[in-house]
PDB file of C-alpha atoms in Angstrom:
ATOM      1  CA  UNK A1244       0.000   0.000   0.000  1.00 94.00           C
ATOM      2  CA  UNK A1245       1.285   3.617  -0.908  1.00 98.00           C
ATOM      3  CA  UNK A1246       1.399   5.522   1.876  1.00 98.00           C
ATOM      4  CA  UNK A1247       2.114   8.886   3.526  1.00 98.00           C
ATOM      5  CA  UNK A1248       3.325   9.278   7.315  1.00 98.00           C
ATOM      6  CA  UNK A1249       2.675  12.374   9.205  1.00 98.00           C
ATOM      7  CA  UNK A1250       4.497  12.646  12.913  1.00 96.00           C
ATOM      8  CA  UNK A1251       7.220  14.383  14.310  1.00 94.00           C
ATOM      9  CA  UNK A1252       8.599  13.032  17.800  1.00 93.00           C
ATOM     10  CA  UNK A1253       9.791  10.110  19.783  1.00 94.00           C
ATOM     11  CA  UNK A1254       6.374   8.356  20.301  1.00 93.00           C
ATOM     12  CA  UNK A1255       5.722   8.535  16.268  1.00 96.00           C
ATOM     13  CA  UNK A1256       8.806   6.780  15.419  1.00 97.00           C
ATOM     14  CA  UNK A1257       8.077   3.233  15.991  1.00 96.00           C
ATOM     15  CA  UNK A1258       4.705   3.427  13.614  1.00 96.00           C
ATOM     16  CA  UNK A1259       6.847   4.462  11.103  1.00 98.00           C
ATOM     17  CA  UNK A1260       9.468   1.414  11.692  1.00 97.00           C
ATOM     18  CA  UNK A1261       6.237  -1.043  11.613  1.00 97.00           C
ATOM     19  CA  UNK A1262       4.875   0.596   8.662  1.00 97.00           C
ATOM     20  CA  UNK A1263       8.274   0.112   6.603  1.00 98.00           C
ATOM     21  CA  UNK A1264       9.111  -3.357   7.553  1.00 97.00           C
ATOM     22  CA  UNK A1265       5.884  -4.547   6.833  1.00 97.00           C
ATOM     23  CA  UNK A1266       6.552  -3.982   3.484  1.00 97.00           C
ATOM     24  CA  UNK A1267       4.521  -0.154   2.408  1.00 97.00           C
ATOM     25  CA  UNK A1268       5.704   2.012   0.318  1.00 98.00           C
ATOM     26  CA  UNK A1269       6.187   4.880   2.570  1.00 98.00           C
ATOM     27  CA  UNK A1270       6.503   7.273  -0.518  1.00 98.00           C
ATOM     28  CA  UNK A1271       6.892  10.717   1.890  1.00 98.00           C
ATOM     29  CA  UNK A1272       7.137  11.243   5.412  1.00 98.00           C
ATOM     30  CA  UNK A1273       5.889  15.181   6.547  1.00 98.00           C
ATOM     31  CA  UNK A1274       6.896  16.351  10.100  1.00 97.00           C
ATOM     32  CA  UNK A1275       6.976  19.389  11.494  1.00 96.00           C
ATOM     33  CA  UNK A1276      10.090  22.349  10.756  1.00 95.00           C
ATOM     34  CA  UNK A1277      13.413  21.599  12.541  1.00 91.00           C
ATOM     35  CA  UNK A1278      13.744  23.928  15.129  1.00 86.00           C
ATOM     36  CA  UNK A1279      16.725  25.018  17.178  1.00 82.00           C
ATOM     37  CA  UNK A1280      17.266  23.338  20.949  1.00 79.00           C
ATOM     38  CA  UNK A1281      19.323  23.150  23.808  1.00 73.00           C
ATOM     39  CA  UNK A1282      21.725  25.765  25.076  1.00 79.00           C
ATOM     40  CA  UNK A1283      23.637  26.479  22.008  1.00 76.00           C
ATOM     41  CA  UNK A1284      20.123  26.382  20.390  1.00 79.00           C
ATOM     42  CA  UNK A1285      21.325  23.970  17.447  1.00 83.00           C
ATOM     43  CA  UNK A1286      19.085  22.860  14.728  1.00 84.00           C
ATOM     44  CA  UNK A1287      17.742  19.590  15.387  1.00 89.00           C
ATOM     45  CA  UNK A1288      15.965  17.584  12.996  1.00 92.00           C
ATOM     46  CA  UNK A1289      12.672  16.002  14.631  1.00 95.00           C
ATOM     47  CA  UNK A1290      13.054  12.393  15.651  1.00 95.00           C
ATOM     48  CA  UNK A1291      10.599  10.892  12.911  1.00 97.00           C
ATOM     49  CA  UNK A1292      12.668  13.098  10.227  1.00 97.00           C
ATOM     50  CA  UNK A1293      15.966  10.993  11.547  1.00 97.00           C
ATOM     51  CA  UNK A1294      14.642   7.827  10.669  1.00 98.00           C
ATOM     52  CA  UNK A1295      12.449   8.415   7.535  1.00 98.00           C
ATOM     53  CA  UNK A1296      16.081   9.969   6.439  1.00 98.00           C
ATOM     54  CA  UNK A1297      17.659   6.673   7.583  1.00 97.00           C
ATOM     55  CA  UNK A1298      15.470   5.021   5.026  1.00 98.00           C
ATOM     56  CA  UNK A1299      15.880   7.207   2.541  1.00 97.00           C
ATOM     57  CA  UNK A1300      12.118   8.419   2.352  1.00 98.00           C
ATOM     58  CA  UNK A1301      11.561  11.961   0.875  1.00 98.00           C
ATOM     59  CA  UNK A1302      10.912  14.006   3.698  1.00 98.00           C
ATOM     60  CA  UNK A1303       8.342  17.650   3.615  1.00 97.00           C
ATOM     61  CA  UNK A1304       8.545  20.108   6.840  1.00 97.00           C
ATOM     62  CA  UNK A1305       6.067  22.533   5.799  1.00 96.00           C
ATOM     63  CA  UNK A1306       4.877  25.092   8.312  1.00 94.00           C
ATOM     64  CA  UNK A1307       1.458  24.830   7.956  1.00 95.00           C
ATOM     65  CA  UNK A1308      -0.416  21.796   6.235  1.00 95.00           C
ATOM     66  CA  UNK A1309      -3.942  24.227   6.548  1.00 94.00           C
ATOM     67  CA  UNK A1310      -4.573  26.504   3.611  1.00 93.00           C
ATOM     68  CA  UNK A1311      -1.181  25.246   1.977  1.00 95.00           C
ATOM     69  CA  UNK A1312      -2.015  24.541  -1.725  1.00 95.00           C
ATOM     70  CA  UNK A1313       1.383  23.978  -2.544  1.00 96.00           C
ATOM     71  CA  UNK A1314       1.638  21.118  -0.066  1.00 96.00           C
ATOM     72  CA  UNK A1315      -1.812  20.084  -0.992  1.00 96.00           C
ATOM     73  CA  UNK A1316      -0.491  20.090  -4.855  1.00 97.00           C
ATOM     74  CA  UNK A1317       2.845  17.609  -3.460  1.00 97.00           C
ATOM     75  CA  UNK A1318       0.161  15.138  -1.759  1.00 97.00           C
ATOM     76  CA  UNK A1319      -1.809  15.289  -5.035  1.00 97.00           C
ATOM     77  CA  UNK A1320       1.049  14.208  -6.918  1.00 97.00           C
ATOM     78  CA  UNK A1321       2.349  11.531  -4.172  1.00 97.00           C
ATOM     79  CA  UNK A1322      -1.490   9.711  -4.657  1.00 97.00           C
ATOM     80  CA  UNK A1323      -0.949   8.148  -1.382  1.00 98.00           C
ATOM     81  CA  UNK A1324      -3.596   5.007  -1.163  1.00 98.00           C
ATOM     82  CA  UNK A1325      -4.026   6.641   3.127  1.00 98.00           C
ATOM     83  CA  UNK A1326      -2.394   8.380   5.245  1.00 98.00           C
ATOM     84  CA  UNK A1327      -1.086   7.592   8.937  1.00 98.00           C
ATOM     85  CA  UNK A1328      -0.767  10.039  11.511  1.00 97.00           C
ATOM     86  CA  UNK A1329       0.877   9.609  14.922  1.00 96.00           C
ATOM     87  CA  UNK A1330       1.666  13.091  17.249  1.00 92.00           C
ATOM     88  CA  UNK A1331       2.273  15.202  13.657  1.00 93.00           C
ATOM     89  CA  UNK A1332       1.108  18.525  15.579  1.00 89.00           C
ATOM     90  CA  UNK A1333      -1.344  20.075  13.375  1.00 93.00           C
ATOM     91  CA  UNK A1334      -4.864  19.728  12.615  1.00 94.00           C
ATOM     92  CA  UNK A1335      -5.714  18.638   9.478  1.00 95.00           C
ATOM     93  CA  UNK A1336      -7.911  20.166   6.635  1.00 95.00           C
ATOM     94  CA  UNK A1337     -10.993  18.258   5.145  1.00 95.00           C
ATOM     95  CA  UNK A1338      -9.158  18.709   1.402  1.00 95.00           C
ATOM     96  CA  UNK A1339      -6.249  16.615   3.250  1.00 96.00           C
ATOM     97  CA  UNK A1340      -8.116  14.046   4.941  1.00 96.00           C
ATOM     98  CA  UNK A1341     -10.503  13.461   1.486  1.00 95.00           C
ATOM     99  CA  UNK A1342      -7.473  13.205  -0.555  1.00 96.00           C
ATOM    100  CA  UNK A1343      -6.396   9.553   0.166  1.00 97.00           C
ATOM    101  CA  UNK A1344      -8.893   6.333  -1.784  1.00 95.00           C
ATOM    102  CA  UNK A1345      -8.487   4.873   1.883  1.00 96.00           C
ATOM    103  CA  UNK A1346      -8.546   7.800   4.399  1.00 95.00           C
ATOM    104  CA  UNK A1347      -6.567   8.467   7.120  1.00 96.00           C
ATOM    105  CA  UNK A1348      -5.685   6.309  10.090  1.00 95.00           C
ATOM    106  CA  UNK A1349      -4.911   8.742  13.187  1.00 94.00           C
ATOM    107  CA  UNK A1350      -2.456   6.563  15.793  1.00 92.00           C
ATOM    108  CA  UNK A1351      -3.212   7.928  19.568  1.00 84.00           C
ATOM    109  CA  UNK A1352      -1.771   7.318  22.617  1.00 77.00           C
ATOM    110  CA  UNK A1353      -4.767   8.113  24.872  1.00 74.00           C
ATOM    111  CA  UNK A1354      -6.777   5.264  26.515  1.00 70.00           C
ATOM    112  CA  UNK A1355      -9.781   7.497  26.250  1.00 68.00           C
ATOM    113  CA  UNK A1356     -12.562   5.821  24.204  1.00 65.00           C
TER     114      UNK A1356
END
């Protein structure tokens, strides 16, 4: 199945490891912008960036996913069969969660029904 991940930190990682050795094709991963941390303030690439990287999965930090038609034009093009999302950090808009022929799957960590 063609599919696009959307997370961005620790907990989202090992979704993304089931997901690619089960055999998808994870065709793009989108997480949120680097940003800088730490006392020197570095640039640190988000933990579910690392590892799509690792697999060499093209990876999209844009700023906002909401009212972003040129994002909205790359997950045209990508035709992802669904979507999974696990902790990605932003809500997403109707024309993204119509876009996929199977939906999207949201991964949550709360044991609330």
């Amino acid at each position: 199945m063609k599919l696009v991940y959307m997370g961005t930190p620790d907990f989202a990682v090992p979704a993304l490891v089931s997901l690619v050795e089960a055999g998808h094709e994870v065709a793009a991963v989108v997480t949120q912008p680097d940003k800088p941390k730490g006392r020197g303030k570095a640039v640190l690439m988000t933990p579910v960036k690392e590892k799509a990287l690792s697999y060499g999965i093209p990876v999209y930090q844009p700023a906002r996913v909401k009212k972003n038609e040129e994002f909205l034009n790359v997950l045209k093009e990508i035709q992802p069969d669904a979507i999974v999302v696990a902790a990605f950090g932003q809500i997403l808009p109707r024309e993204i969660l119509e876009l996929p022929k199977y939906g999207c799957v949201n991964i949550h960590a709360s044991l609330l029904p």
